[in-house]
mmCIF file of C-alpha atoms and ligand atoms in Angstrom:
data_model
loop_
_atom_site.group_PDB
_atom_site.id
_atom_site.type_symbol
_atom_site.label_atom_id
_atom_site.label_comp_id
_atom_site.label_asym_id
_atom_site.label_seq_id
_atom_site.Cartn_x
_atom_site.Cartn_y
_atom_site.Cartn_z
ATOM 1 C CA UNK A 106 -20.004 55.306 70.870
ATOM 2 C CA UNK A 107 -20.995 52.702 68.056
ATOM 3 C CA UNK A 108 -24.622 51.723 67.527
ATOM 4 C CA UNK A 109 -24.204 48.380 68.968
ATOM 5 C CA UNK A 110 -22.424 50.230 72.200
ATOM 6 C CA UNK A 111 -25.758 52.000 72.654
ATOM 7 C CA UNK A 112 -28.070 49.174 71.851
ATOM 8 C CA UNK A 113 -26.437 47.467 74.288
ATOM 9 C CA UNK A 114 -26.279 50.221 77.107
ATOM 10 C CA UNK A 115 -30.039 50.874 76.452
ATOM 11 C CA UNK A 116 -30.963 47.343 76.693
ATOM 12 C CA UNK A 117 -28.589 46.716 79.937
ATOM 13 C CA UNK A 118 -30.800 50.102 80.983
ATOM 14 C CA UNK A 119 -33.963 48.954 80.658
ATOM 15 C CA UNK A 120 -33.293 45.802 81.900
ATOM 16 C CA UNK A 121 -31.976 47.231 85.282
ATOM 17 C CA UNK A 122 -35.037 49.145 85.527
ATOM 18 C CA UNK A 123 -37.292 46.108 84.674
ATOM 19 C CA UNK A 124 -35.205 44.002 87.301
ATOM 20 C CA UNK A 125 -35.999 47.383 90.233
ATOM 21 C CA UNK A 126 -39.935 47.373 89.028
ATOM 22 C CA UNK A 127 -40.163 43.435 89.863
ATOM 23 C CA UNK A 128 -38.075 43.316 92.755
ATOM 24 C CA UNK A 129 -35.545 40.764 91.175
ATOM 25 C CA UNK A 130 -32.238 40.533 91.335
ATOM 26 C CA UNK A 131 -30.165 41.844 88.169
ATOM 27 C CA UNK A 132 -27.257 39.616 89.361
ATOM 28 C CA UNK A 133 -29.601 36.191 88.718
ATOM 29 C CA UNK A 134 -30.002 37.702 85.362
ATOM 30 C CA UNK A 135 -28.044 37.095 81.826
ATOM 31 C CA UNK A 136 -28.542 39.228 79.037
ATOM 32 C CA UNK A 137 -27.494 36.952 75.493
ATOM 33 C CA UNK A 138 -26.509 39.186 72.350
ATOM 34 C CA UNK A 139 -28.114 37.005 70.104
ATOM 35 C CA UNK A 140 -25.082 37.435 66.780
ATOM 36 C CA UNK A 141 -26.729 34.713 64.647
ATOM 37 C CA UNK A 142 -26.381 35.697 60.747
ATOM 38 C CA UNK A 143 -24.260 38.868 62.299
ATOM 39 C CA UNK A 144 -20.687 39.318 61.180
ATOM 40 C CA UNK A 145 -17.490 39.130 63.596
ATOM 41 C CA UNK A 146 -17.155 42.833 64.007
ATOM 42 C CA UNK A 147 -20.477 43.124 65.572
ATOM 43 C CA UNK A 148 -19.955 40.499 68.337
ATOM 44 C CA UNK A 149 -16.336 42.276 68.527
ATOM 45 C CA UNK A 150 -18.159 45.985 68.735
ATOM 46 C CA UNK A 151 -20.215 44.587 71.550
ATOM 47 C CA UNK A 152 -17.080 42.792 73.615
ATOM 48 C CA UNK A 153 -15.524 45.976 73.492
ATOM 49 C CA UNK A 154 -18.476 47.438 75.090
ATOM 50 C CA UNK A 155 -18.794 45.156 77.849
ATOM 51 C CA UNK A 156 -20.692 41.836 76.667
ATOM 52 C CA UNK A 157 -19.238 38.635 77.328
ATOM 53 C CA UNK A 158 -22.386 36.255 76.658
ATOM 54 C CA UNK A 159 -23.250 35.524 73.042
ATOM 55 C CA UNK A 160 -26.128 33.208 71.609
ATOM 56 C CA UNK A 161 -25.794 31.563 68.244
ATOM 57 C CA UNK A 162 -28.133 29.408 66.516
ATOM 58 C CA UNK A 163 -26.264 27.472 63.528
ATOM 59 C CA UNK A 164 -23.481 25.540 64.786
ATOM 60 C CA UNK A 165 -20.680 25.921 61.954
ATOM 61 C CA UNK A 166 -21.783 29.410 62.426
ATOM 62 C CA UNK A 167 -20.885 28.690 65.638
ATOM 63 C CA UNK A 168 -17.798 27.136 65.484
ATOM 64 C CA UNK A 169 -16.621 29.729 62.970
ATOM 65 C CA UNK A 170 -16.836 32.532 64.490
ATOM 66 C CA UNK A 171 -15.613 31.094 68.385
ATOM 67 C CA UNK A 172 -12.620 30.033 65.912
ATOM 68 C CA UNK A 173 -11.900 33.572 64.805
ATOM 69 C CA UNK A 174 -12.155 35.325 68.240
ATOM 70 C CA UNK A 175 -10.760 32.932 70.024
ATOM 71 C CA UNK A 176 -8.206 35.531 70.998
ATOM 72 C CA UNK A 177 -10.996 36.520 73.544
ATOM 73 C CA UNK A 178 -10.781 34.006 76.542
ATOM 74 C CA UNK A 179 -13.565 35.118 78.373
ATOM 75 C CA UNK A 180 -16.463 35.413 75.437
ATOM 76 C CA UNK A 181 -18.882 32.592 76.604
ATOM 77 C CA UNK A 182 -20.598 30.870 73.514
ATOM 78 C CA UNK A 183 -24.530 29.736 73.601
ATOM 79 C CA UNK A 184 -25.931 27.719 71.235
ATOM 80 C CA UNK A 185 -29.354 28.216 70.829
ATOM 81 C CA UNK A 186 -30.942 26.970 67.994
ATOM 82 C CA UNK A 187 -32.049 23.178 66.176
ATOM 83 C CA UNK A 188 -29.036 20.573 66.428
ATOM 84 C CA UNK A 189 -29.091 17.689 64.281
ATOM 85 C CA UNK A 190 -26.548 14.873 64.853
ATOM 86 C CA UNK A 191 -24.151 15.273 62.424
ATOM 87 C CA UNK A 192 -23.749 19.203 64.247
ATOM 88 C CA UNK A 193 -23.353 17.749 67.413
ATOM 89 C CA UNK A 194 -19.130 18.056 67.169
ATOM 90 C CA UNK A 195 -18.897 21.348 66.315
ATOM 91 C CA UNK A 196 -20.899 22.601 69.349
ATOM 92 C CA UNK A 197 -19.351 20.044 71.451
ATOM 93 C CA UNK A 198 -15.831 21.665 71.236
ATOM 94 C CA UNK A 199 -16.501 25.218 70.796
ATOM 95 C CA UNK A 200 -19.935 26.207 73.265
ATOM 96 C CA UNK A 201 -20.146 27.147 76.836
ATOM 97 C CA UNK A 202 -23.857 26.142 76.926
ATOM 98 C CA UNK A 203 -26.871 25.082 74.612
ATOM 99 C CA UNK A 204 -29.798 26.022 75.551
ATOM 100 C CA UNK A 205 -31.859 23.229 73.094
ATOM 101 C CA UNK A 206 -31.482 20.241 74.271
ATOM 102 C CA UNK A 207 -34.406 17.616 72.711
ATOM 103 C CA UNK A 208 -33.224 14.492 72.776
ATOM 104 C CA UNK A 209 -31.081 11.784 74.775
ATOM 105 C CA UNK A 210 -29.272 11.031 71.466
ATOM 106 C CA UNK A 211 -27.763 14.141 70.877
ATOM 107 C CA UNK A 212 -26.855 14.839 74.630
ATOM 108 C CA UNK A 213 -25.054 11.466 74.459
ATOM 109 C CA UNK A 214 -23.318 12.800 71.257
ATOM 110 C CA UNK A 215 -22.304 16.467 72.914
ATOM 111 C CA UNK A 216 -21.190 13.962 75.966
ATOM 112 C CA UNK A 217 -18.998 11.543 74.332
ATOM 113 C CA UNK A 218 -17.786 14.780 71.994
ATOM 114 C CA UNK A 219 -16.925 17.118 74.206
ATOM 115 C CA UNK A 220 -13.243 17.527 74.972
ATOM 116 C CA UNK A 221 -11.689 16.703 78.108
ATOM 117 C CA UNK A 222 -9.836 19.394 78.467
ATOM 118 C CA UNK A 223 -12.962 21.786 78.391
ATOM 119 C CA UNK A 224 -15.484 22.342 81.582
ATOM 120 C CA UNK A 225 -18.507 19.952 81.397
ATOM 121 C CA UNK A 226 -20.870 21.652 78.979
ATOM 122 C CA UNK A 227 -23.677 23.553 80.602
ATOM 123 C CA UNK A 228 -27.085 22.840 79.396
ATOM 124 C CA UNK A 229 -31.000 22.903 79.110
ATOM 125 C CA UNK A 230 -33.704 21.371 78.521
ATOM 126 C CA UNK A 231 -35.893 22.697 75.555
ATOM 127 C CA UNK A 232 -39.729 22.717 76.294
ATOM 128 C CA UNK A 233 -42.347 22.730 73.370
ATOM 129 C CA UNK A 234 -44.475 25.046 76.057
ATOM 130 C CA UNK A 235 -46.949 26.101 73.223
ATOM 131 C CA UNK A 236 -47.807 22.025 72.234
ATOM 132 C CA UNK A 237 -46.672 23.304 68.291
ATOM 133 C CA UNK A 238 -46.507 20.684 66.002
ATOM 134 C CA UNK A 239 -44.208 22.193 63.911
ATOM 135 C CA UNK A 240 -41.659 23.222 67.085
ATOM 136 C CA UNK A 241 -38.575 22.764 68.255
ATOM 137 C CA UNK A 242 -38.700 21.146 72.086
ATOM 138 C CA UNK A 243 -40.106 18.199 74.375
ATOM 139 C CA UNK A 244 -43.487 17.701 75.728
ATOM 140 C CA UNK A 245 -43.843 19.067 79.192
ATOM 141 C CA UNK A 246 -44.634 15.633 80.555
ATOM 142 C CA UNK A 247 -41.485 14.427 78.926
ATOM 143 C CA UNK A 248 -39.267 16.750 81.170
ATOM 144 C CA UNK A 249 -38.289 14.492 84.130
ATOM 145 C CA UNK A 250 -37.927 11.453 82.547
ATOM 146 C CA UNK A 251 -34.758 13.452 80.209
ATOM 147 C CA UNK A 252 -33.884 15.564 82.889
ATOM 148 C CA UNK A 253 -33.300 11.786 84.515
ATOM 149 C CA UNK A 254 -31.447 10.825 81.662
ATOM 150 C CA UNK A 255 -29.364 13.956 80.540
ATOM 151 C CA UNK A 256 -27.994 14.343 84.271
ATOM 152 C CA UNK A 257 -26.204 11.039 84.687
ATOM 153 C CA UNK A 258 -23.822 12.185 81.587
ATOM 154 C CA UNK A 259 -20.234 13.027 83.286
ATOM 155 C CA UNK A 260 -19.312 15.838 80.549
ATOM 156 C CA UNK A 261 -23.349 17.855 80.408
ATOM 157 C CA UNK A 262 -24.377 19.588 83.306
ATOM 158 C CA UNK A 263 -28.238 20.222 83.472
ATOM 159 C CA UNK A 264 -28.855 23.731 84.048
ATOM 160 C CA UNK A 265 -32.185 24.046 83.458
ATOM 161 C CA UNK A 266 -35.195 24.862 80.740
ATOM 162 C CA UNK A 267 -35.225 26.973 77.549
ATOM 163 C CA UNK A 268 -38.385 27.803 75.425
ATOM 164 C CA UNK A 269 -39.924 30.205 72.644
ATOM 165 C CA UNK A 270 -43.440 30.576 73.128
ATOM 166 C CA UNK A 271 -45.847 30.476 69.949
ATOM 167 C CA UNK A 272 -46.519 34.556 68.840
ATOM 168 C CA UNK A 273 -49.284 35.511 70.750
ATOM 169 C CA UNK A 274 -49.053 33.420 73.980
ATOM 170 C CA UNK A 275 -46.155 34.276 75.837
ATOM 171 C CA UNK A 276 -47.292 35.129 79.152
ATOM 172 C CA UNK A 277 -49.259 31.770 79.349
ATOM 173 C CA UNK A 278 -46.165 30.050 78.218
ATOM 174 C CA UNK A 279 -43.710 31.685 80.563
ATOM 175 C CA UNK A 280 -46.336 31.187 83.228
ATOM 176 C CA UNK A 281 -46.103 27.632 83.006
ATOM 177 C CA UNK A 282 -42.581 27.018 82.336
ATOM 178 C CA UNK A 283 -41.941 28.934 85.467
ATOM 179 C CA UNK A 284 -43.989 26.409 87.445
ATOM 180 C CA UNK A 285 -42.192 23.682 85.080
ATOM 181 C CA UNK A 286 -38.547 24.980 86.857
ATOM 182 C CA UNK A 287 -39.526 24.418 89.970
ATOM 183 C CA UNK A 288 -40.817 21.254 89.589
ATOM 184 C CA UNK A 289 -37.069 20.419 88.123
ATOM 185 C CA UNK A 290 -35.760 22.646 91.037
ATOM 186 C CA UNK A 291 -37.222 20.070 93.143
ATOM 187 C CA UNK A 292 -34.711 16.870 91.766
ATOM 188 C CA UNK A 293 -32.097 18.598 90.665
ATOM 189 C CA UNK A 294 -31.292 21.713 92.711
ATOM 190 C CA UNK A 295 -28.606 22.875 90.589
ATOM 191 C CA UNK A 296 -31.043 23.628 87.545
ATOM 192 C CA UNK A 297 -32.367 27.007 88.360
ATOM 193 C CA UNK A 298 -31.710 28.698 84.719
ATOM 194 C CA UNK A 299 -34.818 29.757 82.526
ATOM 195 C CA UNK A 300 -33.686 31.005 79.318
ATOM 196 C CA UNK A 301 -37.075 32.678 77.702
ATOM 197 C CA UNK A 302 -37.648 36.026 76.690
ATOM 198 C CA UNK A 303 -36.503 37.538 73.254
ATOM 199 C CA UNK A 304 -36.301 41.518 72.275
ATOM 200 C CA UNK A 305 -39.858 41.727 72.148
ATOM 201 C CA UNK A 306 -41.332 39.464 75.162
ATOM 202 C CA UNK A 307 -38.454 40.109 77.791
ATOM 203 C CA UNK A 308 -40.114 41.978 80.415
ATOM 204 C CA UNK A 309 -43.062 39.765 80.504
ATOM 205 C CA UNK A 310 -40.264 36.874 80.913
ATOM 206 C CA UNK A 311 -38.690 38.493 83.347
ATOM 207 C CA UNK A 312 -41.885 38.854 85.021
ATOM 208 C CA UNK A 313 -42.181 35.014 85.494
ATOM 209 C CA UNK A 314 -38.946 33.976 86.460
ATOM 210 C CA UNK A 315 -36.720 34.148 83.731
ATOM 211 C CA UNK A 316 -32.872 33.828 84.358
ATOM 212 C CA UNK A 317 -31.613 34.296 80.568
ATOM 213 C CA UNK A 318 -33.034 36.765 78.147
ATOM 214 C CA UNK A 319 -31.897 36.024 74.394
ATOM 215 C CA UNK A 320 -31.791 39.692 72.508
ATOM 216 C CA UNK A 321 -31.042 39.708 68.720
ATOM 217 C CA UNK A 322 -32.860 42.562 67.130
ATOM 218 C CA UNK A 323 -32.753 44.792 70.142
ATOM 219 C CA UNK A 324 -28.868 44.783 69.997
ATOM 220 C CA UNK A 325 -27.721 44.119 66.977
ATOM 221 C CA UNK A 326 -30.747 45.816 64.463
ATOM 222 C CA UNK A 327 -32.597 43.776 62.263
ATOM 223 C CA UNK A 328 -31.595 40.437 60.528
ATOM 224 C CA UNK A 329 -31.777 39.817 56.470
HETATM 225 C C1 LIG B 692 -33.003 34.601 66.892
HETATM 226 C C2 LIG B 692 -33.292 34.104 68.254
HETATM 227 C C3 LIG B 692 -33.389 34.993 69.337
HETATM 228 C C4 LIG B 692 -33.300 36.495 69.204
HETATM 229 O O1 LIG B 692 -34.460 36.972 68.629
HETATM 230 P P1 LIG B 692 -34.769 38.567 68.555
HETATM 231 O O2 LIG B 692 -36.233 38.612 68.343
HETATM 232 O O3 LIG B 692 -33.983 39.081 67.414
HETATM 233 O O4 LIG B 692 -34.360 39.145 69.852
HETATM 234 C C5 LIG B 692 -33.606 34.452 70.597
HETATM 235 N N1 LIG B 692 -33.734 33.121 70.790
HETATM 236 C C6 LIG B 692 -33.650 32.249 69.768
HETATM 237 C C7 LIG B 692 -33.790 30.784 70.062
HETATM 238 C C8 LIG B 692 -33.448 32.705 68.477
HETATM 239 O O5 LIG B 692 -33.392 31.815 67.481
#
């Protein structure tokens, strides 16, 4: 077995046994292999040992590599990180989800750009649950009113909240976001997704609620 083979099976491991110390349900869980900056082979070393749901964060990255494997039908792409407008194409005809969703303008753009012959594109809200100045995400009080917004677009599907906690305060940060989906839960019943949780903060994650867990390092070793 290749490293990544093992990373994975280790991770998929101690996420089972996370999921039987909590009493959750694995099945309610996704595991991401977070490929950003990580060449083709790796995301192919993982398909071949099982993984189907990838996370990228830079969207001609993106597009790039969904180009290149596009030979596997069933890899489901999630785009995770900052989108600016003039990016909004590339993830509009080449992701399965995106997780960062920020403003009305750039769902409008993913809306009127996504293809017609491609399922409505699945995705979340992005909270700024530590208040950082300097980060990605809207304000907590923001939520409904773009929740409101995002769901009346034909071609998006709201799924539900993403965030990345400021170092330090992630189990005050997942404690509120969980009480943030089900406050959404209570509009729009189909958004019951929480991405949060990265290689280092999963199990507390999972400990609040979350649905997605993004793992780069864990899987795929360290990043330059
Ligand atoms: C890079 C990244 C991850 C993965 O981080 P690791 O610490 O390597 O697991 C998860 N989520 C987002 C939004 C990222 O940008």
């Amino acid at each position: 077995m290749n490293n990544i083979a093992e990373q994975l099976q280790l991770a998929y491991h101690n996420l089972t046994q996370k999921c039987l110390q909590l009493s959750a349900n694995i099945d309610t869980v996704q595991l991401l292999a977070v490929s950003k900056t990580k060449p083709v082979s790796a995301i192919e070393a993982a398909y071949q040992a099982g993984q189907r749901h990838f996370g990228e964060n830079y969207p001609q990255e993106l597009a790039t590599k969904a180009t290149e494997l596009s030979g596997y039908a069933d890899i489901c792409w999630h785009f995770i990180g900052p989108l600016q407008s003039n990016k909004t194409r590339l993830v509009a005809e080449h992701a399965h989800w995106v997780h960062s969703i920020e403003r009305l303008k750039i769902a409008q753009r993913l809306n009127e750009q996504r293809p017609a012959t491609l399922k409505k594109l699945k995705v979340l809200l992005q909270i700024n649950i530590s208040d950082e100045a300097s980060k990605a995400g809207i304000a907590p009080a923001d939520m409904l009113q773009l929740a409101e917004a995002v769901n009346q677009l034909p071609q998006l599907e709201l799924k539900g909240l993403m965030a990345i906690p400021a170092p330090g305060q992630s189990e005050t940060a997942f404690a509120a976001m969980q009480q943030l989906s089900l406050q959404l839960q209570q509009r729009y019943a189909q958004a019951t997704e929480l991405s949060m949780g990265m290689s280092d903060d999963w199990p507390l994650a999972l400990r609040y609620g979350a649905t997605m867990i993004r793992l780069g390092t864990a899987i795929f070793g360290a990043r330059d």
